[in-house]
Tab-separated table of C-alpha atoms and ligand atoms in Angstrom:
chain	number	residue	atom	x	y	z
A	562	UNK	CA	-24.726	18.634	9.564
A	563	UNK	CA	-23.370	18.679	13.102
A	564	UNK	CA	-24.350	16.319	15.885
A	565	UNK	CA	-24.727	18.095	19.200
A	566	UNK	CA	-25.059	16.563	22.675
A	567	UNK	CA	-25.615	19.422	25.103
A	568	UNK	CA	-28.128	22.237	25.502
A	569	UNK	CA	-25.259	24.720	25.804
A	570	UNK	CA	-23.798	23.669	22.446
A	571	UNK	CA	-27.251	23.744	20.857
A	572	UNK	CA	-27.893	27.305	22.026
A	573	UNK	CA	-24.410	28.388	20.934
A	574	UNK	CA	-24.885	26.792	17.502
A	575	UNK	CA	-28.247	28.526	16.989
A	576	UNK	CA	-27.194	31.884	18.451
A	577	UNK	CA	-25.885	33.498	15.232
A	578	UNK	CA	-28.957	32.407	13.246
A	579	UNK	CA	-31.282	33.697	15.932
A	580	UNK	CA	-29.490	37.046	16.165
A	581	UNK	CA	-29.599	37.362	12.369
A	582	UNK	CA	-33.373	36.885	12.495
A	583	UNK	CA	-33.174	33.547	10.624
A	584	UNK	CA	-36.065	31.142	11.009
A	585	UNK	CA	-35.577	27.885	12.915
A	586	UNK	CA	-37.539	24.675	12.376
A	587	UNK	CA	-37.563	21.769	14.848
A	588	UNK	CA	-38.401	18.158	14.044
A	589	UNK	CA	-38.556	16.158	17.288
A	590	UNK	CA	-37.994	12.395	16.880
A	591	UNK	CA	-37.079	9.289	18.799
A	592	UNK	CA	-34.835	8.160	15.958
A	593	UNK	CA	-34.888	4.986	13.831
A	594	UNK	CA	-35.741	7.418	11.076
A	595	UNK	CA	-37.932	6.452	8.126
A	596	UNK	CA	-39.671	8.280	5.290
A	597	UNK	CA	-42.305	9.642	7.703
A	598	UNK	CA	-39.641	11.491	9.688
A	599	UNK	CA	-37.828	12.489	6.493
A	600	UNK	CA	-40.994	14.094	5.096
A	601	UNK	CA	-41.005	16.386	8.151
A	602	UNK	CA	-37.299	17.204	7.828
A	603	UNK	CA	-37.641	17.940	4.101
A	604	UNK	CA	-40.610	20.234	4.729
A	605	UNK	CA	-38.664	22.051	7.449
A	606	UNK	CA	-35.755	22.402	4.991
A	607	UNK	CA	-38.078	23.991	2.418
A	608	UNK	CA	-39.597	26.409	4.889
A	609	UNK	CA	-36.910	27.305	7.441
A	610	UNK	CA	-33.369	28.666	7.328
A	611	UNK	CA	-32.071	26.446	10.160
A	612	UNK	CA	-33.324	22.903	10.627
A	613	UNK	CA	-32.838	21.098	13.930
A	614	UNK	CA	-33.716	17.417	14.286
A	615	UNK	CA	-33.806	16.104	17.821
A	616	UNK	CA	-33.177	12.451	18.558
A	617	UNK	CA	-34.051	11.337	22.050
A	618	UNK	CA	-35.715	8.090	23.076
A	619	UNK	CA	-37.687	9.560	25.944
A	620	UNK	CA	-38.058	7.012	28.754
A	621	UNK	CA	-40.729	9.150	30.446
A	622	UNK	CA	-43.272	8.450	27.700
A	623	UNK	CA	-42.902	4.664	27.690
A	624	UNK	CA	-45.429	2.869	29.846
A	625	UNK	CA	-43.700	-0.498	29.434
A	626	UNK	CA	-40.032	-1.156	30.217
A	627	UNK	CA	-39.834	-3.895	27.539
A	628	UNK	CA	-41.085	-1.484	24.862
A	629	UNK	CA	-38.407	1.063	25.846
A	630	UNK	CA	-35.688	-1.586	25.899
A	631	UNK	CA	-36.365	-2.947	22.450
A	632	UNK	CA	-37.116	0.420	20.807
A	633	UNK	CA	-34.786	0.511	17.748
A	634	UNK	CA	-31.677	2.671	18.142
A	635	UNK	CA	-29.425	3.482	15.173
A	636	UNK	CA	-27.903	6.908	15.603
A	637	UNK	CA	-25.253	6.620	12.897
A	638	UNK	CA	-27.652	5.826	10.080
A	639	UNK	CA	-30.145	8.346	11.516
A	640	UNK	CA	-27.479	11.052	11.297
A	641	UNK	CA	-26.765	10.178	7.663
A	642	UNK	CA	-30.467	10.202	6.785
A	643	UNK	CA	-31.176	13.469	8.615
A	644	UNK	CA	-28.225	15.133	6.849
A	645	UNK	CA	-29.381	13.852	3.472
A	646	UNK	CA	-32.900	15.224	4.101
A	647	UNK	CA	-31.440	18.642	4.880
A	648	UNK	CA	-30.971	18.923	8.654
A	649	UNK	CA	-28.353	21.418	9.851
A	650	UNK	CA	-28.103	20.128	13.418
A	651	UNK	CA	-28.852	16.768	15.000
A	652	UNK	CA	-29.484	17.285	18.698
A	653	UNK	CA	-28.908	13.862	20.271
A	654	UNK	CA	-28.566	14.418	24.025
A	655	UNK	CA	-27.822	11.735	26.587
A	656	UNK	CA	-30.400	10.971	29.238
A	657	UNK	CA	-28.689	13.106	31.924
A	658	UNK	CA	-28.779	16.176	29.705
A	659	UNK	CA	-32.568	15.964	29.597
A	660	UNK	CA	-33.226	14.523	33.060
A	661	UNK	CA	-30.321	15.582	35.308
A	662	UNK	CA	-30.211	14.322	38.892
A	663	UNK	CA	-32.919	16.010	40.923
A	664	UNK	CA	-35.230	16.557	37.960
A	665	UNK	CA	-38.699	17.028	39.454
A	666	UNK	CA	-40.918	18.987	37.074
A	667	UNK	CA	-43.544	17.766	34.671
A	668	UNK	CA	-45.954	19.432	32.294
A	669	UNK	CA	-49.394	17.884	31.924
A	670	UNK	CA	-52.198	18.624	29.503
A	671	UNK	CA	-55.548	17.458	30.863
A	672	UNK	CA	-58.702	16.647	28.913
A	673	UNK	CA	-57.701	15.685	25.404
A	674	UNK	CA	-54.837	13.543	26.725
A	675	UNK	CA	-57.246	11.290	28.670
A	676	UNK	CA	-59.035	9.081	26.083
A	677	UNK	CA	-57.585	6.591	23.546
A	678	UNK	CA	-53.777	6.702	23.919
A	679	UNK	CA	-54.117	8.231	27.390
A	680	UNK	CA	-56.414	5.473	28.489
A	681	UNK	CA	-54.493	2.658	26.801
A	682	UNK	CA	-51.031	3.788	27.952
A	683	UNK	CA	-51.879	5.667	31.134
A	684	UNK	CA	-51.456	9.356	31.999
A	685	UNK	CA	-47.662	9.058	32.219
A	686	UNK	CA	-47.442	8.633	28.451
A	687	UNK	CA	-48.657	12.081	27.402
A	688	UNK	CA	-47.149	13.640	30.552
A	689	UNK	CA	-43.806	12.294	29.328
A	690	UNK	CA	-44.438	13.622	25.824
A	691	UNK	CA	-45.519	17.104	26.886
A	692	UNK	CA	-42.719	17.446	29.417
A	693	UNK	CA	-40.008	16.556	26.915
A	694	UNK	CA	-41.591	18.649	24.141
A	695	UNK	CA	-41.804	21.679	26.450
A	696	UNK	CA	-38.109	21.178	27.256
A	697	UNK	CA	-37.106	20.729	23.597
A	698	UNK	CA	-38.982	23.914	22.705
A	699	UNK	CA	-37.217	25.840	25.459
A	700	UNK	CA	-33.854	24.458	24.403
A	701	UNK	CA	-34.279	25.116	20.672
A	702	UNK	CA	-36.715	28.052	20.634
A	703	UNK	CA	-37.867	27.217	17.086
A	704	UNK	CA	-40.293	29.273	15.028
A	705	UNK	CA	-42.010	26.164	13.716
A	706	UNK	CA	-42.244	22.609	15.034
A	707	UNK	CA	-43.123	19.832	12.578
A	708	UNK	CA	-45.206	16.843	13.721
A	709	UNK	CA	-46.772	13.849	11.980
A	710	UNK	CA	-50.506	13.264	11.769
A	711	UNK	CA	-49.673	9.587	12.323
A	712	UNK	CA	-49.754	10.526	16.029
A	713	UNK	CA	-52.973	12.519	15.698
A	714	UNK	CA	-53.773	12.730	19.412
A	715	UNK	CA	-50.208	13.815	20.162
A	716	UNK	CA	-50.617	16.683	17.684
A	717	UNK	CA	-53.783	17.899	19.446
A	718	UNK	CA	-52.225	17.501	22.912
A	719	UNK	CA	-49.134	19.468	21.824
A	720	UNK	CA	-51.233	22.198	20.188
A	721	UNK	CA	-53.061	22.527	23.547
A	722	UNK	CA	-49.724	22.712	25.400
A	723	UNK	CA	-48.438	25.422	23.063
A	724	UNK	CA	-51.647	27.459	23.285
A	725	UNK	CA	-52.075	27.122	27.054
A	726	UNK	CA	-48.469	28.027	27.910
A	727	UNK	CA	-48.223	30.745	25.210
A	728	UNK	CA	-45.195	29.012	23.753
A	729	UNK	CA	-43.955	31.107	20.815
A	730	UNK	CA	-43.945	28.363	18.183
A	731	UNK	CA	-46.200	27.366	15.329
A	732	UNK	CA	-47.138	23.684	15.129
A	733	UNK	CA	-47.451	22.199	11.655
A	734	UNK	CA	-48.761	18.647	11.209
A	735	UNK	CA	-47.980	16.701	8.039
A	736	UNK	CA	-49.804	13.688	6.572
A	737	UNK	CA	-48.963	10.104	7.471
A	738	UNK	CA	-46.438	8.518	5.129
A	739	UNK	CA	-47.319	4.920	4.243
A	740	UNK	CA	-45.599	1.936	2.688
A	741	UNK	CA	-46.898	1.143	-0.820
A	742	UNK	CA	-49.228	-1.503	0.657
A	743	UNK	CA	-50.770	1.004	3.090
A	744	UNK	CA	-48.913	0.189	6.332
A	745	UNK	CA	-48.236	3.438	8.188
A	746	UNK	CA	-44.490	3.898	8.550
A	747	UNK	CA	-43.309	3.501	12.119
A	748	UNK	CA	-39.971	2.892	13.807
A	749	UNK	CA	-41.607	-0.115	15.464
A	750	UNK	CA	-42.308	-1.781	12.088
A	751	UNK	CA	-38.662	-2.906	12.132
A	752	UNK	CA	-39.536	-5.136	15.094
A	753	UNK	CA	-42.119	-7.120	13.078
A	754	UNK	CA	-41.314	-10.465	11.456
A	755	UNK	CA	-42.431	-10.690	7.796
A	756	UNK	CA	-45.480	-12.658	8.924
A	757	UNK	CA	-46.383	-10.120	11.640
A	758	UNK	CA	-45.896	-7.303	9.157
A	759	UNK	CA	-48.486	-8.930	6.907
A	760	UNK	CA	-50.909	-9.100	9.838
A	761	UNK	CA	-50.200	-5.482	10.697
A	762	UNK	CA	-51.780	-4.481	7.392
A	763	UNK	CA	-55.110	-5.166	9.117
A	764	UNK	CA	-54.886	-1.719	10.782
A	765	UNK	CA	-54.733	0.378	7.620
A	766	UNK	CA	-57.150	-1.974	5.853
A	767	UNK	CA	-59.675	-1.589	8.672
A	768	UNK	CA	-59.451	2.190	8.395
A	769	UNK	CA	-59.859	1.963	4.606
A	770	UNK	CA	-62.878	-0.328	4.947
A	771	UNK	CA	-64.612	2.176	7.201
A	772	UNK	CA	-63.578	5.095	4.972
A	773	UNK	CA	-65.044	3.301	1.953
A	774	UNK	CA	-68.345	2.896	3.812
A	775	UNK	CA	-68.275	6.579	4.711
A	776	UNK	CA	-67.593	7.523	1.086
A	777	UNK	CA	-70.624	5.421	0.117
A	778	UNK	CA	-72.805	7.513	2.442
A	779	UNK	CA	-72.761	5.621	5.767
A	780	UNK	CA	-72.923	8.023	8.707
A	781	UNK	CA	-73.609	5.807	11.692
A	782	UNK	CA	-70.510	5.437	13.876
A	783	UNK	CA	-71.686	1.991	14.895
A	784	UNK	CA	-71.819	0.808	11.271
A	785	UNK	CA	-68.479	2.426	10.383
A	786	UNK	CA	-66.783	0.885	13.409
A	787	UNK	CA	-68.330	-2.488	12.602
A	788	UNK	CA	-66.843	-2.310	9.085
A	789	UNK	CA	-63.397	-1.674	10.585
A	790	UNK	CA	-63.748	-4.292	13.328
A	791	UNK	CA	-64.704	-6.921	10.804
A	792	UNK	CA	-61.361	-6.490	9.047
A	793	UNK	CA	-59.397	-6.492	12.313
A	794	UNK	CA	-61.159	-9.556	13.665
A	795	UNK	CA	-60.596	-11.515	10.463
A	796	UNK	CA	-56.823	-11.484	11.016
A	797	UNK	CA	-55.418	-13.741	13.692
A	798	UNK	CA	-52.797	-12.390	16.059
A	799	UNK	CA	-54.001	-8.768	15.997
A	800	UNK	CA	-54.911	-7.725	19.542
A	801	UNK	CA	-56.989	-4.582	19.218
A	802	UNK	CA	-56.642	-1.993	22.007
A	803	UNK	CA	-59.158	0.407	20.521
A	804	UNK	CA	-60.913	1.356	17.322
A	805	UNK	CA	-62.768	4.616	17.825
A	806	UNK	CA	-64.478	7.352	15.858
A	807	UNK	CA	-63.817	10.636	17.622
A	808	UNK	CA	-64.068	14.382	17.222
A	809	UNK	CA	-60.674	15.440	15.769
A	810	UNK	CA	-60.326	18.337	18.256
A	811	UNK	CA	-61.699	16.967	21.540
A	812	UNK	CA	-61.202	13.232	20.966
A	813	UNK	CA	-64.701	12.656	22.376
A	814	UNK	CA	-66.551	9.781	20.660
A	815	UNK	CA	-68.964	10.754	17.894
A	816	UNK	CA	-72.191	8.870	17.170
A	817	UNK	CA	-72.700	10.109	13.633
A	818	UNK	CA	-70.421	11.307	10.892
A	819	UNK	CA	-72.002	14.729	10.469
A	820	UNK	CA	-68.678	16.517	9.986
A	821	UNK	CA	-65.050	15.442	9.851
A	822	UNK	CA	-64.149	12.792	12.404
A	823	UNK	CA	-61.022	10.837	13.199
A	824	UNK	CA	-61.037	7.065	13.040
A	825	UNK	CA	-58.167	5.859	15.224
A	826	UNK	CA	-56.878	2.375	15.900
A	827	UNK	CA	-54.294	0.845	18.223
A	828	UNK	CA	-53.384	-2.830	18.212
A	829	UNK	CA	-50.594	-5.181	19.170
A	830	UNK	CA	-49.133	-7.533	16.625
A	831	UNK	CA	-46.605	-9.999	18.034
A	832	UNK	CA	-46.339	-7.777	21.105
A	833	UNK	CA	-45.460	-4.691	19.002
A	834	UNK	CA	-47.829	-1.798	19.598
A	835	UNK	CA	-48.970	-0.052	16.418
A	836	UNK	CA	-51.293	2.908	15.863
A	837	UNK	CA	-52.884	4.437	12.795
A	838	UNK	CA	-55.703	6.825	11.952
A	839	UNK	CA	-57.643	8.284	9.088
A	840	UNK	CA	-59.874	11.338	8.840
A	841	UNK	CA	-63.384	10.508	7.666
A	842	UNK	CA	-65.779	13.015	6.166
A	843	UNK	CA	-69.449	12.565	5.315
A	844	UNK	CA	-70.057	11.690	1.672
A	845	UNK	CA	-70.879	14.693	-0.490
A	846	UNK	CA	-69.254	17.075	2.018
A	847	UNK	CA	-67.103	19.919	0.744
A	848	UNK	CA	-63.474	19.079	0.110
A	849	UNK	CA	-61.008	21.257	1.982
A	850	UNK	CA	-59.122	23.507	-0.383
A	851	UNK	CA	-55.321	23.331	-0.522
A	852	UNK	CA	-53.575	25.797	1.764
A	853	UNK	CA	-51.266	28.569	0.585
A	854	UNK	CA	-47.554	27.759	0.718
A	855	UNK	CA	-46.222	28.316	4.220
A	856	UNK	CA	-42.836	29.607	5.218
A	857	UNK	CA	-41.057	29.522	8.534
A	858	UNK	CA	-40.649	33.163	9.423
A	859	UNK	CA	-38.678	34.195	12.462
B	2180	AMP	P1	-41.304	9.356	16.694
B	2180	AMP	O1	-39.873	9.205	16.320
B	2180	AMP	O2	-42.111	8.110	16.506
B	2180	AMP	O3	-41.504	10.003	18.046
B	2180	AMP	O4	-41.918	10.360	15.639
B	2180	AMP	C1	-41.372	11.640	15.448
B	2180	AMP	C2	-42.309	12.445	14.594
B	2180	AMP	O5	-42.464	11.797	13.331
B	2180	AMP	C3	-43.701	12.559	15.204
B	2180	AMP	O6	-44.204	13.869	14.989
B	2180	AMP	C4	-44.484	11.529	14.432
B	2180	AMP	O7	-45.860	11.803	14.347
B	2180	AMP	C5	-43.826	11.625	13.061
B	2180	AMP	N1	-44.095	10.404	12.304
B	2180	AMP	C6	-43.902	9.126	12.717
B	2180	AMP	N2	-44.319	8.262	11.776
B	2180	AMP	C7	-44.777	9.011	10.739
B	2180	AMP	C8	-45.345	8.703	9.452
B	2180	AMP	N3	-45.526	7.442	9.051
B	2180	AMP	N4	-45.709	9.728	8.669
B	2180	AMP	C9	-45.535	11.020	9.072
B	2180	AMP	N5	-44.998	11.375	10.251
B	2180	AMP	C10	-44.622	10.383	11.074
């Protein structure tokens, strides 16, 4: 695996593969890699001939300077982990490569970016995400981009971006990878003390509590949210930003679980912002059948 710093080098490195008609997969990350990221890289390795992992802590998507400052950075171990998972190229540009002096353009998806994360973090968050993703897609020109369902709203916002701008890439979202006790893996988990980490389990447990009620036949959003809130409120030191049951495409709130809906939570534990989500389906509904094996064709 090669580590590359500039867009020019990236394009030169991918040129032969592109001309040969080889497929290219992109896994965008902000580093501090964990099994969640590695699941995306491994899937890209299975499906694509060239695998590019990008590592860029994007200041434009942070709404709080302190969060950006303490975001974990560990490029050397990230490079080793990305290589081990099968990446061919690690694109780790400096800030000036992405935002050179005079940079003045942004890409904004309206609508689905407004609620939940958009409301909690402000419009600059998703504007930062969509601007950097549009740039990474133009720099890499992948056939497939791999994202994690852990950031469910980000997946929908990016799918909208890709559709609206006719970007020639397929977006594939993979399931959230969890620790054995249920905590969703996140780069920010490294910032938690052991005691805070224990409290952070309230997020996944709240989602599970609501999912269990749904599996038992409960369809009222109010009752499902109450089941989740009860778990969150029982743990001290968990400051909930939102717990919401929303349509998985529009992110509008739903009143009843008549079809699949997304239960999403955001909370701060010891000042560390964590998010998680789970898809709920009405009890007795049809299970979705497994999809055919996908490849990454150029
Ligand atoms: P990040 O480095 O946090 O920007 O994440 C990079 C990509 O990894 C995004 O598409 C995330 O959704 C995905 N990701 C982060 N955590 C997980 C996880 N626990 N399971 C699966 N994918 C994840």
